mmCIF file of C-alpha atoms and ligand atoms in Angstrom:
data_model
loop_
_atom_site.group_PDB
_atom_site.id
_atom_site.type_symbol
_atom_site.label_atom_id
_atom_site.label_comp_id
_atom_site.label_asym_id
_atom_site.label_seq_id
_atom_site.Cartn_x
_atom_site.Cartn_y
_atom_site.Cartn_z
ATOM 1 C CA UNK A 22 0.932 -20.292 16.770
ATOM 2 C CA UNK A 23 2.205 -16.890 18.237
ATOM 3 C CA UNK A 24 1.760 -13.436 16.385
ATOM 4 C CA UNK A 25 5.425 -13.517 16.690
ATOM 5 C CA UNK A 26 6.406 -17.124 15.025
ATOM 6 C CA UNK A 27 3.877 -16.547 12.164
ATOM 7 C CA UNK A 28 5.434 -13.398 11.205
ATOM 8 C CA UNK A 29 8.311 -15.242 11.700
ATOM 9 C CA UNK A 30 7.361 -17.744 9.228
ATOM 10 C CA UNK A 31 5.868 -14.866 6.812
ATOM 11 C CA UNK A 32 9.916 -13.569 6.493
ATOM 12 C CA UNK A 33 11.150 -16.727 6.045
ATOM 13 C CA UNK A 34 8.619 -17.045 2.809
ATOM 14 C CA UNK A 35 9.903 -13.392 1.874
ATOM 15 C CA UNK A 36 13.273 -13.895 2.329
ATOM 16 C CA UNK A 37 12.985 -16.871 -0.355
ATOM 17 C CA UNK A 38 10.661 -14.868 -2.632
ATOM 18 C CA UNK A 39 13.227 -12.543 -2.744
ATOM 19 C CA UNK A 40 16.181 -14.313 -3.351
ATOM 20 C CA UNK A 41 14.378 -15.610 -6.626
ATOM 21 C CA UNK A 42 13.915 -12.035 -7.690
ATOM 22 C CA UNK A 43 17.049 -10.404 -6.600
ATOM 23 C CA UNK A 44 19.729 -10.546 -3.515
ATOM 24 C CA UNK A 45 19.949 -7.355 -2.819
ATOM 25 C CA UNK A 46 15.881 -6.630 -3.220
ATOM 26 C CA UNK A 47 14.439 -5.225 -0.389
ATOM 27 C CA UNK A 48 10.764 -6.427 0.240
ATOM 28 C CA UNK A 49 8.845 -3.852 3.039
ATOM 29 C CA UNK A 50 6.017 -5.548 5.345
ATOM 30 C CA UNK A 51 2.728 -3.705 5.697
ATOM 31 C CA UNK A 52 0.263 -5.221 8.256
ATOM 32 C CA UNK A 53 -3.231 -4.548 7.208
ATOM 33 C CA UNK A 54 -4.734 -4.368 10.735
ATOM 34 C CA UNK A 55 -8.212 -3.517 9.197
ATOM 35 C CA UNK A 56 -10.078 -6.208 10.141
ATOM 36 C CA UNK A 57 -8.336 -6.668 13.621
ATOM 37 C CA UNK A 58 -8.627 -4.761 16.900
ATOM 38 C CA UNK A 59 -5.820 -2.512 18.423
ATOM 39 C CA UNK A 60 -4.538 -5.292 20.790
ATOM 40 C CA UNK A 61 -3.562 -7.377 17.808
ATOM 41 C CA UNK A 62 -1.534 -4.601 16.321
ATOM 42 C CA UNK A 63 0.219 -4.199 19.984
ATOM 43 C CA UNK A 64 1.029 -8.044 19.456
ATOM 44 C CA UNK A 65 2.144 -7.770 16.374
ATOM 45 C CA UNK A 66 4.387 -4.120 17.715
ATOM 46 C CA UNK A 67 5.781 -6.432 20.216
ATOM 47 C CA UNK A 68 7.384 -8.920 17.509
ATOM 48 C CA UNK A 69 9.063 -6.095 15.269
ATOM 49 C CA UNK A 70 6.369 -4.794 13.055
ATOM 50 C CA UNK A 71 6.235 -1.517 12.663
ATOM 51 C CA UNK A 72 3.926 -0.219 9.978
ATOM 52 C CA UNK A 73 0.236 -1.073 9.286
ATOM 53 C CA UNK A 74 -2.572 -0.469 7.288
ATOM 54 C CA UNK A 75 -5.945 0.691 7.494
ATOM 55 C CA UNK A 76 -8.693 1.249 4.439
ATOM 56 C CA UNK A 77 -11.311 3.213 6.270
ATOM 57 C CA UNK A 78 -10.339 7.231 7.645
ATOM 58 C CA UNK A 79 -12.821 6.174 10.830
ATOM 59 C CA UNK A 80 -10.516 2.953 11.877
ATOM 60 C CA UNK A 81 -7.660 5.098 11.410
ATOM 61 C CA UNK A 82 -8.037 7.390 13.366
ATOM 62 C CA UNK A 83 -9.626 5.357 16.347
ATOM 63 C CA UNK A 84 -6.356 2.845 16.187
ATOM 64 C CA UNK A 85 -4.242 6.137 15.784
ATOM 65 C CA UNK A 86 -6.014 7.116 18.979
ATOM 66 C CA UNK A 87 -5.879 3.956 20.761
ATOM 67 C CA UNK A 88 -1.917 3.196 19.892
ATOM 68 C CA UNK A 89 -0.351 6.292 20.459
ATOM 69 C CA UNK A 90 1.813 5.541 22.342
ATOM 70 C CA UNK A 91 3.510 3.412 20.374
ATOM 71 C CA UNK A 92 6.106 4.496 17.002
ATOM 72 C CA UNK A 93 4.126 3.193 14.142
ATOM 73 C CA UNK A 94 3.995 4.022 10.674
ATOM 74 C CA UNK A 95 0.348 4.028 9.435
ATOM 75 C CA UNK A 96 -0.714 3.831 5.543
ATOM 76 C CA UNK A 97 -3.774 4.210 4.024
ATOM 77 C CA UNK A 98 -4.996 1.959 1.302
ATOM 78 C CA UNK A 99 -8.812 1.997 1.209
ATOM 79 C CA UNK A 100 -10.614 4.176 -1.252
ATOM 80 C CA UNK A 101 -10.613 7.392 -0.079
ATOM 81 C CA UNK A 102 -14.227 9.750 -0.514
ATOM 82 C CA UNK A 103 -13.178 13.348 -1.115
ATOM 83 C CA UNK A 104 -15.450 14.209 1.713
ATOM 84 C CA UNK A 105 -12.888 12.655 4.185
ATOM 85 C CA UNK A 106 -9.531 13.911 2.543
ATOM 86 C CA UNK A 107 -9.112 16.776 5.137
ATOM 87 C CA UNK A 108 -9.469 14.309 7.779
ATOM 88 C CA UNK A 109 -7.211 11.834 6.564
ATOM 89 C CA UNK A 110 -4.278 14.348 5.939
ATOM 90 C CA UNK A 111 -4.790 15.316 9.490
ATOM 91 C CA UNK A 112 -3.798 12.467 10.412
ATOM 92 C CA UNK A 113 -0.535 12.495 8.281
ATOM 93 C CA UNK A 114 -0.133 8.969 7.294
ATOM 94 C CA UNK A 115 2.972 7.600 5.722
ATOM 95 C CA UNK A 116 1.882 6.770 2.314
ATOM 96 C CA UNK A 117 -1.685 7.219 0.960
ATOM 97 C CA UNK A 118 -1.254 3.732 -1.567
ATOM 98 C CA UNK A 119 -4.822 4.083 -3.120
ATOM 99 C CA UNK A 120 -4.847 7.244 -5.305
ATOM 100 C CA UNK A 121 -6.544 6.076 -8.058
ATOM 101 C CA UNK A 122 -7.311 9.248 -10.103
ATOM 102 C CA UNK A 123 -5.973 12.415 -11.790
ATOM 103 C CA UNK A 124 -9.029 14.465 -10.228
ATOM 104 C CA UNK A 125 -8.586 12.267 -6.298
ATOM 105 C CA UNK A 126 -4.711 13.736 -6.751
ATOM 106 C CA UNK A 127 -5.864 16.732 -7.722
ATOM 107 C CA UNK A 128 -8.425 17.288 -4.391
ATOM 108 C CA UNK A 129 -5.555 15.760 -1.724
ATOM 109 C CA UNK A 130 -2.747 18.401 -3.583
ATOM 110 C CA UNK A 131 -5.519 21.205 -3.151
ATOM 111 C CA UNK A 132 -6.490 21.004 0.604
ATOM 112 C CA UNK A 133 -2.958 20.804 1.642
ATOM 113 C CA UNK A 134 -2.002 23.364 4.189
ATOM 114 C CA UNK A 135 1.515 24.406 2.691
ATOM 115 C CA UNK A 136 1.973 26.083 5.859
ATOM 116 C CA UNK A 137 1.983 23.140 7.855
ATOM 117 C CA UNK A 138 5.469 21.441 6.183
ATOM 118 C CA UNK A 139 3.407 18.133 5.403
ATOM 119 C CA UNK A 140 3.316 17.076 1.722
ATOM 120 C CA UNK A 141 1.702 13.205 1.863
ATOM 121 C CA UNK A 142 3.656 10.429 -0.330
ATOM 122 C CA UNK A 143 1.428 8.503 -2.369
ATOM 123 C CA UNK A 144 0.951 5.823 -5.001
ATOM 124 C CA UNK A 145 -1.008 5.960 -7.968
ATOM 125 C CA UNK A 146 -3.292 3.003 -7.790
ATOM 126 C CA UNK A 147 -3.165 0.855 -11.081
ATOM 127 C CA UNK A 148 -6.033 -1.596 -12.421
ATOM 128 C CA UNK A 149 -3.369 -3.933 -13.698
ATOM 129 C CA UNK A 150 -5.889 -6.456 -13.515
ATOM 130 C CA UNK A 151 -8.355 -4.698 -15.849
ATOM 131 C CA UNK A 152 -11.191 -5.926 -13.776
ATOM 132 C CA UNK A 153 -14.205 -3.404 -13.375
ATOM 133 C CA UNK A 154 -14.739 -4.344 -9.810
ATOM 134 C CA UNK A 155 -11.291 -2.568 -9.014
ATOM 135 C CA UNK A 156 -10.530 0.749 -9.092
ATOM 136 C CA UNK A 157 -7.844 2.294 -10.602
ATOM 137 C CA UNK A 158 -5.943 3.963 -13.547
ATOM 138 C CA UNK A 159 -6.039 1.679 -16.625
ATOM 139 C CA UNK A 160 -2.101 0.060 -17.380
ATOM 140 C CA UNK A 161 -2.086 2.170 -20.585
ATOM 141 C CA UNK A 162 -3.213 5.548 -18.785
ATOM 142 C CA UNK A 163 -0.595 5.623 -16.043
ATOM 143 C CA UNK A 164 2.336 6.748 -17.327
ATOM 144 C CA UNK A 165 0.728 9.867 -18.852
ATOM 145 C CA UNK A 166 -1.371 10.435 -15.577
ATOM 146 C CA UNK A 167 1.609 9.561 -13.325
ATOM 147 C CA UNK A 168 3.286 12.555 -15.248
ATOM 148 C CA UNK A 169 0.127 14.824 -14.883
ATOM 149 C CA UNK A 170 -0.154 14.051 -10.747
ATOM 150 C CA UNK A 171 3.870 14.983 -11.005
ATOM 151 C CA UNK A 172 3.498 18.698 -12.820
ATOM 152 C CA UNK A 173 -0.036 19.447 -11.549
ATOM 153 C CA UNK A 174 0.318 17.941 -7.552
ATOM 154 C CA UNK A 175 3.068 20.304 -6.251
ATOM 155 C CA UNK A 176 2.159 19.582 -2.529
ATOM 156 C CA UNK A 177 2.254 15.537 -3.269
ATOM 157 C CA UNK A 178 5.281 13.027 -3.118
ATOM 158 C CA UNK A 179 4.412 10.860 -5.856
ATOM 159 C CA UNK A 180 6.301 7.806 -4.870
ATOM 160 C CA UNK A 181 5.053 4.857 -7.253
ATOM 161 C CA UNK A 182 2.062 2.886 -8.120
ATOM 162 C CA UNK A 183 -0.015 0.206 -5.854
ATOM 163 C CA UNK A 184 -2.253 -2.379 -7.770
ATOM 164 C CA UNK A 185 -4.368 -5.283 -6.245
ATOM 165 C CA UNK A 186 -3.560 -9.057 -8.543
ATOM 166 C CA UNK A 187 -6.019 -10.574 -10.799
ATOM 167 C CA UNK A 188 -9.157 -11.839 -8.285
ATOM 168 C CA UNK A 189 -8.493 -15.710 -9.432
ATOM 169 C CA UNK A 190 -7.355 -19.375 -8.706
ATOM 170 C CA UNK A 191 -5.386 -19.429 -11.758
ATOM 171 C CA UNK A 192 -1.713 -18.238 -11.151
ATOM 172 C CA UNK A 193 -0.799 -17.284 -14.527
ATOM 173 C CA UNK A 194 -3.941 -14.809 -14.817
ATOM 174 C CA UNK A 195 -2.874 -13.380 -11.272
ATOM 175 C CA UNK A 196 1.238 -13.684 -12.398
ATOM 176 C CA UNK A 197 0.119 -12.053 -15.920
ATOM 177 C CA UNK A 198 -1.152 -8.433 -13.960
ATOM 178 C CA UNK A 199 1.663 -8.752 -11.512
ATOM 179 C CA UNK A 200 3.866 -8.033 -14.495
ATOM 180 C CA UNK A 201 1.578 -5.697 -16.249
ATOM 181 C CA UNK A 202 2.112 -3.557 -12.650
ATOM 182 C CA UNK A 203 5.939 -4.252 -12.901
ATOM 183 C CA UNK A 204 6.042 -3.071 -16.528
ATOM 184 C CA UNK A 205 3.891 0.065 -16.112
ATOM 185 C CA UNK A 206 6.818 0.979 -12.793
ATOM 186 C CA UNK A 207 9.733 -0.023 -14.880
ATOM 187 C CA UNK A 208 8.410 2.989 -17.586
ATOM 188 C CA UNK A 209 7.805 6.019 -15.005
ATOM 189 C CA UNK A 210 10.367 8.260 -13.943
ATOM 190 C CA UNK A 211 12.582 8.142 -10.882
ATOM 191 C CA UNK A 212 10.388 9.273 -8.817
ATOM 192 C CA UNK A 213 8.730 6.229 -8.799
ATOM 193 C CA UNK A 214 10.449 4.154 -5.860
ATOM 194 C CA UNK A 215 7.680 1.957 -4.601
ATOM 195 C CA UNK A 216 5.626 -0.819 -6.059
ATOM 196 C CA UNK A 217 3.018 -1.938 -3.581
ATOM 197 C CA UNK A 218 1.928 -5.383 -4.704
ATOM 198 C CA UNK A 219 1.006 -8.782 -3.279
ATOM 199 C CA UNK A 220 -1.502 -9.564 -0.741
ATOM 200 C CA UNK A 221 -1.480 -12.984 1.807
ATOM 201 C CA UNK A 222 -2.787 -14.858 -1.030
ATOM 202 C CA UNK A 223 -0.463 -13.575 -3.791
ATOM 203 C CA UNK A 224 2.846 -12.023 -2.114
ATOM 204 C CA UNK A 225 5.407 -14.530 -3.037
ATOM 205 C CA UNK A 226 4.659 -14.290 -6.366
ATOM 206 C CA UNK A 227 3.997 -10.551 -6.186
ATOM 207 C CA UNK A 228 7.912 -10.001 -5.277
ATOM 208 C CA UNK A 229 9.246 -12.456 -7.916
ATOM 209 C CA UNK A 230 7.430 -9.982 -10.272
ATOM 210 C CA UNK A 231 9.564 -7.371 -9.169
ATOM 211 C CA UNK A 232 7.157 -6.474 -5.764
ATOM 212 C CA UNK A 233 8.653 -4.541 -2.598
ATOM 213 C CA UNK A 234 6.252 -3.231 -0.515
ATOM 214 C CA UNK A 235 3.715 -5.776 0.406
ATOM 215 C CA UNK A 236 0.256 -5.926 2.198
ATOM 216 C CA UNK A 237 -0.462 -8.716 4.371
ATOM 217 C CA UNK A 238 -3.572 -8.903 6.445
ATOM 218 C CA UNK A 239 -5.529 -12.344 7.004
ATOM 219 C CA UNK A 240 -2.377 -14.372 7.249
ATOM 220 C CA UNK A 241 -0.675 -11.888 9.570
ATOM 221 C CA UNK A 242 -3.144 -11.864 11.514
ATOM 222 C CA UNK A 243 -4.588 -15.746 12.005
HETATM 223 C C1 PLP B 16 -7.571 -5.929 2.726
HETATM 224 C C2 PLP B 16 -6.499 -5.484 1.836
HETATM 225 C C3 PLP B 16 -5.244 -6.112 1.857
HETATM 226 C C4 PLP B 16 -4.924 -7.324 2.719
HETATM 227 O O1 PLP B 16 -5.617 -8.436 2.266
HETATM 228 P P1 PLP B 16 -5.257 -9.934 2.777
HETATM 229 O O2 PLP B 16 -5.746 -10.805 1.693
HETATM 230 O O3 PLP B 16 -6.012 -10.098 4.060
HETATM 231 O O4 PLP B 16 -3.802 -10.001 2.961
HETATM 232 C C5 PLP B 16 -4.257 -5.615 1.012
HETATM 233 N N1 PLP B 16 -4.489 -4.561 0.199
HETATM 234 C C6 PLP B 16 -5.665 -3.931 0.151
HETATM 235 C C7 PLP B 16 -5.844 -2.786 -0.779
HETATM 236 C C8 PLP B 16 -6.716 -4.384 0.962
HETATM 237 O O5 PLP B 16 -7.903 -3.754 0.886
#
């Protein structure tokens, strides 16, 4: 199959995702292009998509390099060292998805050059999952550290949360954080716009929790 008819295929699963949550719900595509070189992502360009996603500051700024000539909208959703902060906010990406600490907030908000009219949007990254191989905010923790990042990051857009499902075959464990995610969003302030949530594996039932920014890699990318 073509890049184009299996992201073709992807909206058509969206689009009745979706519907089950709520007509007028807008879902937003994310390619994660991190395992893939920069002629896939000029494949995928050529079909209509339009922002990707990278987890490592080094592949990010080599695709950066490599596409620049085309109009794309690059996030960042790795974890992100503090020795590599300057370097990602040099490369002013759309939305940093995988800030995942009070203190991480706190070191982006500090090396921002307020002269330079760039203030980063970000999401506070939630271990809805409660898993200890995932990194994160505990549920219970984020609304008072969502509130902290908002009074004590001036120079950040706090913009929402991101959180990665349960890591299992069993969809009610997976469905169970989805909503845990959706119920720690539906308590912050109105700042919070986005919820990134849902992977290849998980996205349809990541937007019938409530989901609408999602991050597909493998199956985009087949
Ligand atoms: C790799 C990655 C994805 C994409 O995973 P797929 O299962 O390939 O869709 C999404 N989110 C994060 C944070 C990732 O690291």
């Amino acid at each position: 199959m073509s890049h184009c008819d299996t992201l073709a295929r992807v909206i058509e699963r969206i689009e009745q995702a979706r519907l089950r949550f709520d007509a007028h719900h807008i879902v937003k595509i994310v390619a994660v292009s991190k395992y893939n070189a920069s002629e896939d992502i000029s494949m995928l360009y050529s079909c209509g998509q339009r922002a990707f996603g990278e987890s490592r500051v080094q592949d990010l700024i080599q695709k950066q390099e490599e596409l620049a000539h085309y109009p794309l909208e690059w996030h960042f959703i790795g974890r992100l060292q503090k020795n590599k902060i300057n370097h990602l906010l040099s490369l002013r990406p759309a939305l940093i998805h995988s800030v995942d600490s009070l203190e991480l907030a706190k070191e982006i908000d500090k090396r921002i050059d307020t002269s330079k009219s760039y203030r980063p949007k970000v999401l506070l990254q939630v271990n809805s999952a409660l898993e200890a191989s995932k990194t994160g905010v505990h549920p219970d923790a984020a609304f008072e550290t969502y509130a902290q990042i908002e009074s004590s990051c001036p120079n950040l857009i706090l913009s929402g949360i991101m959180s990665i499902g349960a890591h299992s075959d069993d969809t009610k464990v997976i469905e169970k954080s989805f909503l845990q995610a959706k119920h720690v969003f539906d308590s912050l302030p109105e700042s919070a716009k986005i919820l990134s949530l849902g992977m290849s594996n998980d996205f349809e039932l990541a937007i019938q929790c409530g989901s609408n920014l999602i991050r597909l890699g493998s199956i985009l990318f087949k």
